[in-house]
């Protein structure tokens, strides 16, 4: 069913729309996040659920009532703050849907979980930090690295702790920013950050360790070099054991402003190092090959 069909069908049922809440994929259709669904799930407060005079039996295993082939009415936990209204129908919002899908963690929901999470983070790139703040965790560091791809130059990692509700319009993954914007953000982050640490692993150590382990070493050095010890660390994708609680976030440099800040510090720091190399060895054009793999240079 598409959105218009879904609205019509729900309103046609003899249910109190002040009590019923549309959840899961049906709520995503009503919010225009997905186009259609064959599965429509509803929930309601337990007192209303218990009072309804059902015409069919409730499935004891799942505690839901099937009142047509594609419909289920289900009593489950929901947070009132995650309820919005669309066409006079109560709907679980995207944040609630994400929590719901994470709770059940169904295989068929894997992609939707990623899509919803990324969408919400683009709307609010302080989401992960705010959740930790609510737990009483204040010194939250973002950690990211650059230099794993290029064949020239070191791996550079940065650890950044930002002040609460730090804002920098346009801050995202450093790879998606222009060089001019990175330099601008680099200065602002350096001015406002509570703590910054940088870790650098040169080419020789990279060859000794391998690039993956070298990246971990750079990250640990960045954390150790931070002038303030973080209480929790948000890391872009990579798991890291460093004696401090960590959260590894896929595409973290797009989802977390703190990781984005670390990405910028690491990227600009490494770029400056390659600019210095370029001045020393202009024939290799390090200034232009700071991102790509310099295969032509190596052939020379």
Coordinates of C-alpha atoms in Angstrom, one line a residue:
X1 CA 0.0 0.0 0.0
X2 CA 1.1 3.5 -0.8
X3 CA 0.5 6.5 1.5
X4 CA -3.0 7.4 0.2
X5 CA -4.2 3.8 0.4
X6 CA -2.8 3.4 3.9
X7 CA -4.5 6.5 5.2
X8 CA -7.9 5.5 3.7
X9 CA -7.7 2.0 5.1
X10 CA -6.7 3.0 8.6
X11 CA -9.5 5.6 8.8
X12 CA -12.0 3.0 7.6
X13 CA -11.4 0.7 10.5
X14 CA -13.5 1.0 13.6
X15 CA -10.7 2.1 15.9
X16 CA -10.2 5.1 18.1
X17 CA -7.5 7.1 16.2
X18 CA -6.7 9.0 19.4
X19 CA -5.5 5.7 20.9
X20 CA -4.0 3.8 17.9
X21 CA -0.4 4.5 16.7
X22 CA 1.0 3.5 13.4
X23 CA 4.5 2.0 13.8
X24 CA 7.3 0.3 11.8
X25 CA 7.2 0.3 8.0
X26 CA 3.7 1.7 7.8
X27 CA 4.8 4.8 9.7
X28 CA 7.7 5.2 7.3
X29 CA 5.3 5.3 4.4
X30 CA 3.2 7.9 6.1
X31 CA 6.3 10.0 6.6
X32 CA 7.3 9.6 2.9
X33 CA 10.5 7.8 3.9
X34 CA 9.6 4.7 1.9
X35 CA 7.0 4.5 -0.9
X36 CA 4.9 1.4 0.1
X37 CA 4.6 -1.5 2.4
X38 CA 2.6 -4.8 2.6
X39 CA 3.0 -4.9 6.4
X40 CA 1.0 -2.5 8.5
X41 CA 1.6 -2.6 12.2
X42 CA -0.3 -0.6 14.9
X43 CA 0.1 -0.2 18.6
X44 CA -1.9 1.3 21.4
X45 CA -1.9 1.8 25.2
X46 CA -2.5 -1.5 27.1
X47 CA -5.7 -0.3 28.7
X48 CA -7.3 0.3 25.3
X49 CA -5.8 -2.9 24.0
X50 CA -7.5 -4.8 26.8
X51 CA -10.9 -3.2 26.3
X52 CA -11.3 -3.9 22.6
X53 CA -13.9 -6.6 21.9
X54 CA -11.9 -8.7 19.4
X55 CA -13.7 -10.9 16.9
X56 CA -10.7 -13.2 16.5
X57 CA -8.1 -14.7 18.7
X58 CA -4.9 -13.0 19.8
X59 CA -1.7 -14.7 18.8
X60 CA -0.3 -15.6 22.2
X61 CA 3.3 -15.9 20.9
X62 CA 3.4 -12.4 19.5
X63 CA 0.6 -10.8 21.4
X64 CA -1.0 -9.3 18.3
X65 CA -4.3 -9.2 16.7
X66 CA -4.7 -9.8 12.9
X67 CA -7.8 -8.0 11.7
X68 CA -7.0 -8.4 8.0
X69 CA -4.3 -10.1 5.9
X70 CA -1.8 -7.2 6.0
X71 CA -2.7 -5.7 9.4
X72 CA -1.6 -6.3 12.9
X73 CA -2.5 -4.5 16.1
X74 CA 0.2 -4.9 18.6
X75 CA 0.7 -3.8 22.2
X76 CA 4.3 -2.8 22.6
X77 CA 6.4 -0.2 24.4
X78 CA 6.7 3.2 22.8
X79 CA 7.9 6.6 23.9
X80 CA 5.2 9.3 23.8
X81 CA 7.8 11.9 22.7
X82 CA 8.3 9.9 19.5
X83 CA 4.7 10.3 18.4
X84 CA 3.7 12.7 15.7
X85 CA 0.4 13.3 13.8
X86 CA -0.2 12.9 10.0
X87 CA -3.7 13.3 8.5
X88 CA -5.1 13.0 12.1
X89 CA -3.4 9.7 12.5
X90 CA -0.9 9.2 15.2
X91 CA 2.5 7.9 13.9
X92 CA 5.7 6.8 15.4
X93 CA 8.4 9.2 14.2
X94 CA 11.7 8.3 12.5
X95 CA 13.6 8.3 15.8
X96 CA 11.0 5.9 17.3
X97 CA 11.1 3.7 14.2
X98 CA 14.9 3.5 14.4
X99 CA 14.7 2.4 18.1
X100 CA 12.0 -0.1 17.3
X101 CA 13.9 -1.7 14.4
X102 CA 17.1 -1.8 16.4
X103 CA 15.2 -3.5 19.2
X104 CA 14.1 -6.4 17.0
X105 CA 17.2 -6.2 14.7
X106 CA 15.6 -8.1 11.9
X107 CA 17.7 -9.1 8.9
X108 CA 15.3 -7.5 6.4
X109 CA 15.6 -4.2 8.3
X110 CA 19.4 -3.8 8.1
X111 CA 19.4 -1.4 5.2
X112 CA 16.5 0.7 6.5
X113 CA 18.3 1.0 9.9
X114 CA 21.3 2.4 8.1
X115 CA 19.2 4.7 6.0
X116 CA 17.2 6.1 8.9
X117 CA 20.2 6.6 11.0
X118 CA 22.1 8.5 8.3
X119 CA 19.1 10.6 7.5
X120 CA 18.6 11.6 11.1
X121 CA 22.3 12.4 11.6
X122 CA 22.2 14.7 8.5
X123 CA 19.4 16.5 10.2
X124 CA 21.2 16.6 13.6
X125 CA 24.9 15.7 13.6
X126 CA 24.9 16.0 17.4
X127 CA 22.6 13.0 18.0
X128 CA 25.2 10.5 19.2
X129 CA 26.8 13.1 21.5
X130 CA 23.5 14.2 22.9
X131 CA 22.6 10.6 23.8
X132 CA 25.8 10.3 25.8
X133 CA 25.3 13.6 27.5
X134 CA 21.9 12.3 28.8
X135 CA 23.9 9.5 30.4
X136 CA 26.0 12.0 32.3
X137 CA 29.0 11.7 29.9
X138 CA 30.4 15.1 29.1
X139 CA 33.9 14.8 27.7
X140 CA 33.2 13.1 24.4
X141 CA 36.0 12.8 21.8
X142 CA 35.7 12.1 18.1
X143 CA 38.6 10.2 16.5
X144 CA 39.3 9.9 12.8
X145 CA 42.2 9.3 10.5
X146 CA 43.5 10.1 7.0
X147 CA 46.2 8.6 4.9
X148 CA 45.2 4.9 4.6
X149 CA 44.6 5.2 0.9
X150 CA 47.5 7.2 -0.5
X151 CA 50.9 5.5 -1.0
X152 CA 52.8 8.6 -0.1
X153 CA 52.9 10.2 3.4
X154 CA 52.0 9.2 6.9
X155 CA 48.8 8.0 8.5
X156 CA 47.5 10.9 10.6
X157 CA 44.8 10.6 13.3
X158 CA 43.1 13.2 15.4
X159 CA 41.2 13.2 18.6
X160 CA 38.9 16.2 19.2
X161 CA 36.7 17.1 22.2
X162 CA 34.2 19.9 21.4
X163 CA 32.3 22.2 23.7
X164 CA 28.7 21.3 24.3
X165 CA 26.3 22.0 21.4
X166 CA 29.3 23.2 19.3
X167 CA 28.0 24.4 15.9
X168 CA 29.8 24.9 12.6
X169 CA 27.5 25.1 9.7
X170 CA 28.6 22.8 6.9
X171 CA 31.0 20.7 9.0
X172 CA 31.1 17.1 7.7
X173 CA 33.5 14.5 6.4
X174 CA 36.7 16.4 5.4
X175 CA 36.8 14.5 2.1
X176 CA 33.6 16.3 1.1
X177 CA 34.9 19.8 1.9
X178 CA 36.8 22.1 -0.4
X179 CA 40.4 22.8 0.6
X180 CA 39.5 26.3 1.4
X181 CA 36.6 25.2 3.7
X182 CA 38.8 22.7 5.5
X183 CA 41.4 25.3 6.3
X184 CA 38.7 27.6 7.6
X185 CA 37.1 25.0 9.7
X186 CA 40.6 23.8 10.9
X187 CA 41.2 27.3 12.4
X188 CA 37.8 27.5 14.1
X189 CA 38.0 24.0 15.5
X190 CA 41.5 24.7 16.9
X191 CA 40.2 27.9 18.5
X192 CA 37.1 26.4 20.1
X193 CA 37.9 22.8 20.9
X194 CA 38.3 21.8 24.5
X195 CA 40.9 19.2 23.6
X196 CA 42.9 18.2 20.5
X197 CA 45.4 15.4 20.1
X198 CA 47.2 14.2 16.9
X199 CA 48.9 10.9 16.2
X200 CA 51.3 10.3 13.3
X201 CA 52.7 7.1 11.9
X202 CA 55.3 7.5 9.2
X203 CA 55.8 5.3 6.1
X204 CA 58.5 3.2 7.7
X205 CA 56.3 2.1 10.6
X206 CA 53.4 1.6 8.2
X207 CA 55.6 -0.9 6.3
X208 CA 56.6 -2.6 9.6
X209 CA 53.0 -2.9 11.0
X210 CA 50.7 -2.9 8.0
X211 CA 48.3 0.0 7.3
X212 CA 45.4 -1.3 9.5
X213 CA 47.6 -1.7 12.6
X214 CA 49.4 1.6 11.8
X215 CA 46.0 3.3 11.8
X216 CA 45.2 2.0 15.2
X217 CA 48.5 3.1 16.5
X218 CA 47.9 6.6 15.1
X219 CA 44.5 6.8 16.8
X220 CA 45.9 5.6 20.2
X221 CA 48.6 8.2 19.9
X222 CA 46.1 10.9 19.1
X223 CA 44.0 10.0 22.2
X224 CA 47.1 9.9 24.4
X225 CA 48.2 13.3 23.0
X226 CA 44.9 15.0 23.7
X227 CA 45.3 17.6 26.4
X228 CA 42.1 16.4 28.1
X229 CA 41.3 12.8 28.7
X230 CA 37.9 11.9 27.2
X231 CA 35.3 9.9 29.0
X232 CA 33.9 8.3 25.8
X233 CA 35.2 8.1 22.3
X234 CA 33.3 8.1 19.0
X235 CA 35.3 6.5 16.2
X236 CA 34.7 6.4 12.5
X237 CA 34.0 2.7 11.7
X238 CA 37.1 1.2 13.2
X239 CA 36.9 -0.8 16.5
X240 CA 39.6 0.3 18.9
X241 CA 40.7 -0.9 22.4
X242 CA 42.2 2.0 24.2
X243 CA 41.1 1.7 27.9
X244 CA 38.3 4.2 27.3
X245 CA 34.7 3.3 26.3
X246 CA 34.2 3.7 22.6
X247 CA 31.4 3.7 20.0
X248 CA 32.3 2.7 16.5
X249 CA 30.0 4.4 14.0
X250 CA 29.8 3.4 10.3
X251 CA 30.1 6.6 8.3
X252 CA 30.8 8.4 11.5
X253 CA 32.4 11.3 9.8
X254 CA 29.0 12.0 8.2
X255 CA 27.0 11.3 11.3
X256 CA 28.9 12.9 14.2
X257 CA 30.0 16.5 14.4
X258 CA 32.8 15.4 16.8
X259 CA 34.2 12.8 14.4
X260 CA 33.8 15.4 11.5
X261 CA 35.9 17.8 13.5
X262 CA 38.6 15.1 14.0
X263 CA 38.5 14.3 10.3
X264 CA 39.2 18.0 9.5
X265 CA 42.1 18.2 12.0
X266 CA 43.7 15.0 10.7
X267 CA 43.2 15.9 7.0
X268 CA 44.6 19.5 7.3
X269 CA 47.5 18.3 9.5
X270 CA 48.5 15.7 6.9
X271 CA 48.1 18.1 4.0
X272 CA 50.4 20.6 5.7
X273 CA 53.0 17.9 6.1
X274 CA 52.8 17.1 2.4
X275 CA 53.1 20.7 1.5
X276 CA 56.3 20.8 3.4
X277 CA 57.5 17.7 1.4
X278 CA 56.5 19.4 -1.8
X279 CA 58.7 22.4 -1.0
X280 CA 61.6 20.1 -0.2
X281 CA 61.1 17.8 -3.2
X282 CA 59.2 19.8 -5.9
X283 CA 59.9 17.3 -8.6
X284 CA 57.4 14.8 -7.0
X285 CA 54.5 17.2 -6.9
X286 CA 53.4 16.1 -3.4
X287 CA 51.0 19.0 -3.1
X288 CA 48.8 17.6 -5.9
X289 CA 49.1 13.9 -4.9
X290 CA 48.2 14.2 -1.2
X291 CA 44.9 12.3 -1.7
X292 CA 45.3 9.9 -4.7
X293 CA 47.7 7.1 -5.0
X294 CA 50.7 8.5 -6.8
X295 CA 51.4 5.6 -9.2
X296 CA 52.9 7.7 -11.9
X297 CA 55.3 9.4 -9.4
X298 CA 56.4 6.0 -8.2
X299 CA 57.1 4.8 -11.7
X300 CA 59.5 7.7 -12.2

